[in-house]
Short mmCIF file of C-alpha atoms in Angstrom, two decimals:
data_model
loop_
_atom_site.label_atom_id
_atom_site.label_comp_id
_atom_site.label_asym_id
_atom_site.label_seq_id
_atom_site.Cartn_x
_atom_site.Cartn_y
_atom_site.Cartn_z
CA UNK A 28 140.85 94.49 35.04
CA UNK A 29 137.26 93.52 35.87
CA UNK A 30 134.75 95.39 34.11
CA UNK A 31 130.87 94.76 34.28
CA UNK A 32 128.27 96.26 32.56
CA UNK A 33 124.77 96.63 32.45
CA UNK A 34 122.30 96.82 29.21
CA UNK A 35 118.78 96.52 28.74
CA UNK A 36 115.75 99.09 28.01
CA UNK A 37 115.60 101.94 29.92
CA UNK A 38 111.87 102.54 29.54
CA UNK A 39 109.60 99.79 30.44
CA UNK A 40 105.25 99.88 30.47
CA UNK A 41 103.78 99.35 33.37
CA UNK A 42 102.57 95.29 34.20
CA UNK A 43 105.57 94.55 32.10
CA UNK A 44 108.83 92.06 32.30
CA UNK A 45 112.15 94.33 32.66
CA UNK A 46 115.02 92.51 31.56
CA UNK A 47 118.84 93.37 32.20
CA UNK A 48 121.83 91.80 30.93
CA UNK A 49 125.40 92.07 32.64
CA UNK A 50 128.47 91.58 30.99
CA UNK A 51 131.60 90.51 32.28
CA UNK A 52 134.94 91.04 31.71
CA UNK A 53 138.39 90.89 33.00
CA UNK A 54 137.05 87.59 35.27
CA UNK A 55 135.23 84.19 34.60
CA UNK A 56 131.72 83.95 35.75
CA UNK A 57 132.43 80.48 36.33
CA UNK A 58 134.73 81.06 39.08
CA UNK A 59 134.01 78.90 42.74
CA UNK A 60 135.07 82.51 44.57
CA UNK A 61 132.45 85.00 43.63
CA UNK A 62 129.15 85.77 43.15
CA UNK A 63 127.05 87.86 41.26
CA UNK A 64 124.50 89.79 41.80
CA UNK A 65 121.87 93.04 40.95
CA UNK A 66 121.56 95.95 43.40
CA UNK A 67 118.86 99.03 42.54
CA UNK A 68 118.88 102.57 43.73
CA UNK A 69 115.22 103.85 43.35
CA UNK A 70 116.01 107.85 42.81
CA UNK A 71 116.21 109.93 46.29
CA UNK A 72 116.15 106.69 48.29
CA UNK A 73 118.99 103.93 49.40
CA UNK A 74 120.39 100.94 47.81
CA UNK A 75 118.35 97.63 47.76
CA UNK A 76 119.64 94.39 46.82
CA UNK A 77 117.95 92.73 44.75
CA UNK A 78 119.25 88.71 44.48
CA UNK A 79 122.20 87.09 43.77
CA UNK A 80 123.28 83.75 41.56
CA UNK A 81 126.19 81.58 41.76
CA UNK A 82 127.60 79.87 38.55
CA UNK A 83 125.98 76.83 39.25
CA UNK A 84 122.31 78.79 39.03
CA UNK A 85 121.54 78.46 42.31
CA UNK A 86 120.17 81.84 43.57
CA UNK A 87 119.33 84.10 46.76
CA UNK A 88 116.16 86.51 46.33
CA UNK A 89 115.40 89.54 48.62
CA UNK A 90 112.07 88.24 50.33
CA UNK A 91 110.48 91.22 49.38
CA UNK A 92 110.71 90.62 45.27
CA UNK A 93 110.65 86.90 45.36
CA UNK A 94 107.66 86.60 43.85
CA UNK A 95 108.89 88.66 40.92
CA UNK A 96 112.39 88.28 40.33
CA UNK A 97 114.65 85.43 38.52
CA UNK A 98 118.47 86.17 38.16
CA UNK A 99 120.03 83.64 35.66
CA UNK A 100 123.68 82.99 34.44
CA UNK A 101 125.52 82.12 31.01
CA UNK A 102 128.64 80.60 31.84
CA UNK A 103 129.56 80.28 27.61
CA UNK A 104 128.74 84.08 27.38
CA UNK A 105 130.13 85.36 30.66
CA UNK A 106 127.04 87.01 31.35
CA UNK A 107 124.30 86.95 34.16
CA UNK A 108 120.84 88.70 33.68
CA UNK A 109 118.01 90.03 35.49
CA UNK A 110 114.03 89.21 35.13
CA UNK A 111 111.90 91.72 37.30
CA UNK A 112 108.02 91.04 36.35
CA UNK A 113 104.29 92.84 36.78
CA UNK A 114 107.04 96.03 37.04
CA UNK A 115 105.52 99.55 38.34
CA UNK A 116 106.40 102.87 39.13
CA UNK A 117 107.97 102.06 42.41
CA UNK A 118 110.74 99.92 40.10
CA UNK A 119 111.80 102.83 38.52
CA UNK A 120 115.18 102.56 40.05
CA UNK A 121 119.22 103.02 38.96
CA UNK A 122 120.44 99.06 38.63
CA UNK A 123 123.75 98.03 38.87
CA UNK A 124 125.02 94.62 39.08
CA UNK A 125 128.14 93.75 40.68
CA UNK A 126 130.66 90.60 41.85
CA UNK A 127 129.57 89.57 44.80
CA UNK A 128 132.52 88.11 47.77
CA UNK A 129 131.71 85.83 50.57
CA UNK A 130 129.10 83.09 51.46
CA UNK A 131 125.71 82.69 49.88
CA UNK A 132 123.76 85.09 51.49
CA UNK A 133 126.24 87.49 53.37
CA UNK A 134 128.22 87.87 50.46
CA UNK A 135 129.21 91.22 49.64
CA UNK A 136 130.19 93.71 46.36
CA UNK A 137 133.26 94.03 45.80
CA UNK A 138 132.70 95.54 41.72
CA UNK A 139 129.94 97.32 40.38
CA UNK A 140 128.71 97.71 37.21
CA UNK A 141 128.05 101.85 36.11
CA UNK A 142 124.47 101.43 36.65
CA UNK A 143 121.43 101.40 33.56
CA UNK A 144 118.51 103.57 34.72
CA UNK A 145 115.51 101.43 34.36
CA UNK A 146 112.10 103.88 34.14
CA UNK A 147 108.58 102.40 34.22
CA UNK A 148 106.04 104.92 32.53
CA UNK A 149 103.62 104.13 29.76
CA UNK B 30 113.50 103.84 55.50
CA UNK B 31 117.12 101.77 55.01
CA UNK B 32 118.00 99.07 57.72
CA UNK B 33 121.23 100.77 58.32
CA UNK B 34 121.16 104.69 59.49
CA UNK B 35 123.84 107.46 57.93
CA UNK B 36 123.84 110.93 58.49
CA UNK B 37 122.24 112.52 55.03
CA UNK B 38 125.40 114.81 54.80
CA UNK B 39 129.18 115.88 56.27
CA UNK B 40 131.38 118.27 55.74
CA UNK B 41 134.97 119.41 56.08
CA UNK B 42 137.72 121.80 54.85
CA UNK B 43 141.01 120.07 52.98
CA UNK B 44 143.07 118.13 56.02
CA UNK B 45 140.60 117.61 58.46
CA UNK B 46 139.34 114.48 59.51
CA UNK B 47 135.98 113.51 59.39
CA UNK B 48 133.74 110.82 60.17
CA UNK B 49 130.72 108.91 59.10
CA UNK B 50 127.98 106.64 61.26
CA UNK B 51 126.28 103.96 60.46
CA UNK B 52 124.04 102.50 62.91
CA UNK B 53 122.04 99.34 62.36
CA UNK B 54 120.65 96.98 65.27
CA UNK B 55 120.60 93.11 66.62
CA UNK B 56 120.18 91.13 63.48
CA UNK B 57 122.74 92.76 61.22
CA UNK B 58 126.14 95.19 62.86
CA UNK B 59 125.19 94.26 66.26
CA UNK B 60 124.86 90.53 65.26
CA UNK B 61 128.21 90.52 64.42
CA UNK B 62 127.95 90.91 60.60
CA UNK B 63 130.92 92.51 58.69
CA UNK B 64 130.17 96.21 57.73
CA UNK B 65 131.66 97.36 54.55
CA UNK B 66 132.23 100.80 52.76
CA UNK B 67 131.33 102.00 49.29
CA UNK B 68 132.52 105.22 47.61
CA UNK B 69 130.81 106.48 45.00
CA UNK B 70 131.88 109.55 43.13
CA UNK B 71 129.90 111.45 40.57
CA UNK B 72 128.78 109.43 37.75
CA UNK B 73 131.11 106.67 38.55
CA UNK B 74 130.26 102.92 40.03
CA UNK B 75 130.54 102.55 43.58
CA UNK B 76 133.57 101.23 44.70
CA UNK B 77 134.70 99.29 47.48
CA UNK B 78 136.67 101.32 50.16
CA UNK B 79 136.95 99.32 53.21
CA UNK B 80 135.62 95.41 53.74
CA UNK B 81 134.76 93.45 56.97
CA UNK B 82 134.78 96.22 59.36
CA UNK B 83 138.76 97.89 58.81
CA UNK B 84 140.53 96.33 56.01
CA UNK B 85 141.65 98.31 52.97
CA UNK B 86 141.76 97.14 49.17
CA UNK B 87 144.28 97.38 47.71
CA UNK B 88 144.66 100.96 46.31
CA UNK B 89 142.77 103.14 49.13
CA UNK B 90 144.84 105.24 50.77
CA UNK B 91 145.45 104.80 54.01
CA UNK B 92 143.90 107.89 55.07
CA UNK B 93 140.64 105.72 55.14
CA UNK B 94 139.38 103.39 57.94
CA UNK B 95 136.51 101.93 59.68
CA UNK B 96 136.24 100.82 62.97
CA UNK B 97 132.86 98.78 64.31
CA UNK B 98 131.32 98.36 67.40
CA UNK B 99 128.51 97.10 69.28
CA UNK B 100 125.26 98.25 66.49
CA UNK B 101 127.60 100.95 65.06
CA UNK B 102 130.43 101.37 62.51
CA UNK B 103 132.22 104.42 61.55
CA UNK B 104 133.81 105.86 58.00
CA UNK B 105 137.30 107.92 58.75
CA UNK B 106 138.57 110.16 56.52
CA UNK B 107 141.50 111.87 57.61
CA UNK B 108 143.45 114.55 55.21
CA UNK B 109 140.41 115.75 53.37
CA UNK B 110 141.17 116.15 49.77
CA UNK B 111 138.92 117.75 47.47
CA UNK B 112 138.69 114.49 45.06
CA UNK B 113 136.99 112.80 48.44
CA UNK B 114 133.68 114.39 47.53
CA UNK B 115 131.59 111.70 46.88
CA UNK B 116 128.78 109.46 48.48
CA UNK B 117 129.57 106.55 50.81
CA UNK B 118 127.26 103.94 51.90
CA UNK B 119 127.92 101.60 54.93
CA UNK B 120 126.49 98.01 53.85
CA UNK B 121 125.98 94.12 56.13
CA UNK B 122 124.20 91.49 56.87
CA UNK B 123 120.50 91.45 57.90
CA UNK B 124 119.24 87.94 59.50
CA UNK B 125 115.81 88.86 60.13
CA UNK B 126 115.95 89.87 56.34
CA UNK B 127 118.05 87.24 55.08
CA UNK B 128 120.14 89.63 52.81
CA UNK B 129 122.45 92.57 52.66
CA UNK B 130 121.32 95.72 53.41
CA UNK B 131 123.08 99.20 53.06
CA UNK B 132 123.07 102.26 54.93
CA UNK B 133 121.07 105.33 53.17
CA UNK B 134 124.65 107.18 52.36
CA UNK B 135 125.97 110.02 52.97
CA UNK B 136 126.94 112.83 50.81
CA UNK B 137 130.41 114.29 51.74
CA UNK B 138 131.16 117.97 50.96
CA UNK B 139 134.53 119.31 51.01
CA UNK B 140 134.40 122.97 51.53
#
């Protein structure tokens, strides 16, 4: 069964790099079918997505964090991760990753990891 | 503000039916872009309940569908059970965003 699951620091300083790892399991990252991707939940508000990455590395960025954001994959550790830079309060957020089905852009969840809450506060 | 609008909140007693909007605009559900549904129950990942406007995973009961037309799509939940509480988010396609965007959910109550 596929599991994926999110680590990293939950408490990050203002101005600095978060960093999130997701594991997989149950499925090879390498696969030509899927994608994967990270998804955030600021609290009280709606989910964003954040980017997506194929196995190959090539990757899809929301316009709106492009300038901030690098999704990369390990295909020998069947894991993907998250870079989110110059982070502030407004990234304090619930982020899940997930599989992602479809084509490049459009492609859509179909797992989700449980979600790491991610808090920026010095 | 999300892309796609949901009502905030519905309720219902066990065995009715209810239903859930989700109303987006030209460049994602009236574009023609699939609509899916998440469920997500209380401390657990969201899951996927229906994909590409009305299909079923396998595993959801069939007491779930979606329907979509013109800007709109629509959650069904018929047979309200009590383990249905949860929140559900309606998700597509944006092209003027050039991503996926999801609905602001909506938190089901069975009374």
């Amino acid at each position: 069964q596929l599991q994926l699951q999110e680590s990293g620091p939950g408490l990050v300083q203002p101005s600095e790099t978060l960093s999130l790892t997701c594991s997989v399991s149950g499925d090879s990252i390498s696969s030509d079918s899927y994608y994967w991707g990270w998804i955030r939940q600021p609290p009280g508000k709606g989910l964003e997505w954040i980017g997506s990455v194929f196995h190959t590395g090539y990757t899809y960025y929301t316009p709106s964090l492009k300038t901030r954001v690098s999704i990369s994959v390990d295909t020998s550790k069947n894991q993907f991760y998250l870079k989110l830079s110059s982070m502030t309060a407004t990234d304090t957020a619930l982020y899940y990753c997930a599989r992602l089905v479809g084509y490049a852009r459009e492609a859509h969840p179909d797992y989700w990891g449980q979600g790491t809450l991610v808090t920026v506060s010095s | 503000q999300s892309v796609l609008t949901q009502p905030p909140s519905v309720s219902g007693a066990p065995g009715q039916r209810v239903t859930i909007s989700c109303t987006g605009g030209n460049s994602n559900v009236g574009a023609g872009y699939d609509v899916h549904w998440y469920q997500r129950l209380p401390g657990t990942a969201p899951k996927l309940l229906i994909y590409a406007n009305t299909n079923r995973p396998s595993g959801v009961p069939d007491r779930f569908s979606g329907s979509r037309s013109g800007t709109s799509a629509s959650l069904a939940i018929s047979g309200l059970q009590a383990e249905d509480e949860a929140d559900y988010y309606c998700q597509s396609y944006d092209a003027s965003l050039s991503g996926i965007v999801f609905g602001g959910g909506t938190e089901l109550t069975v009374l």
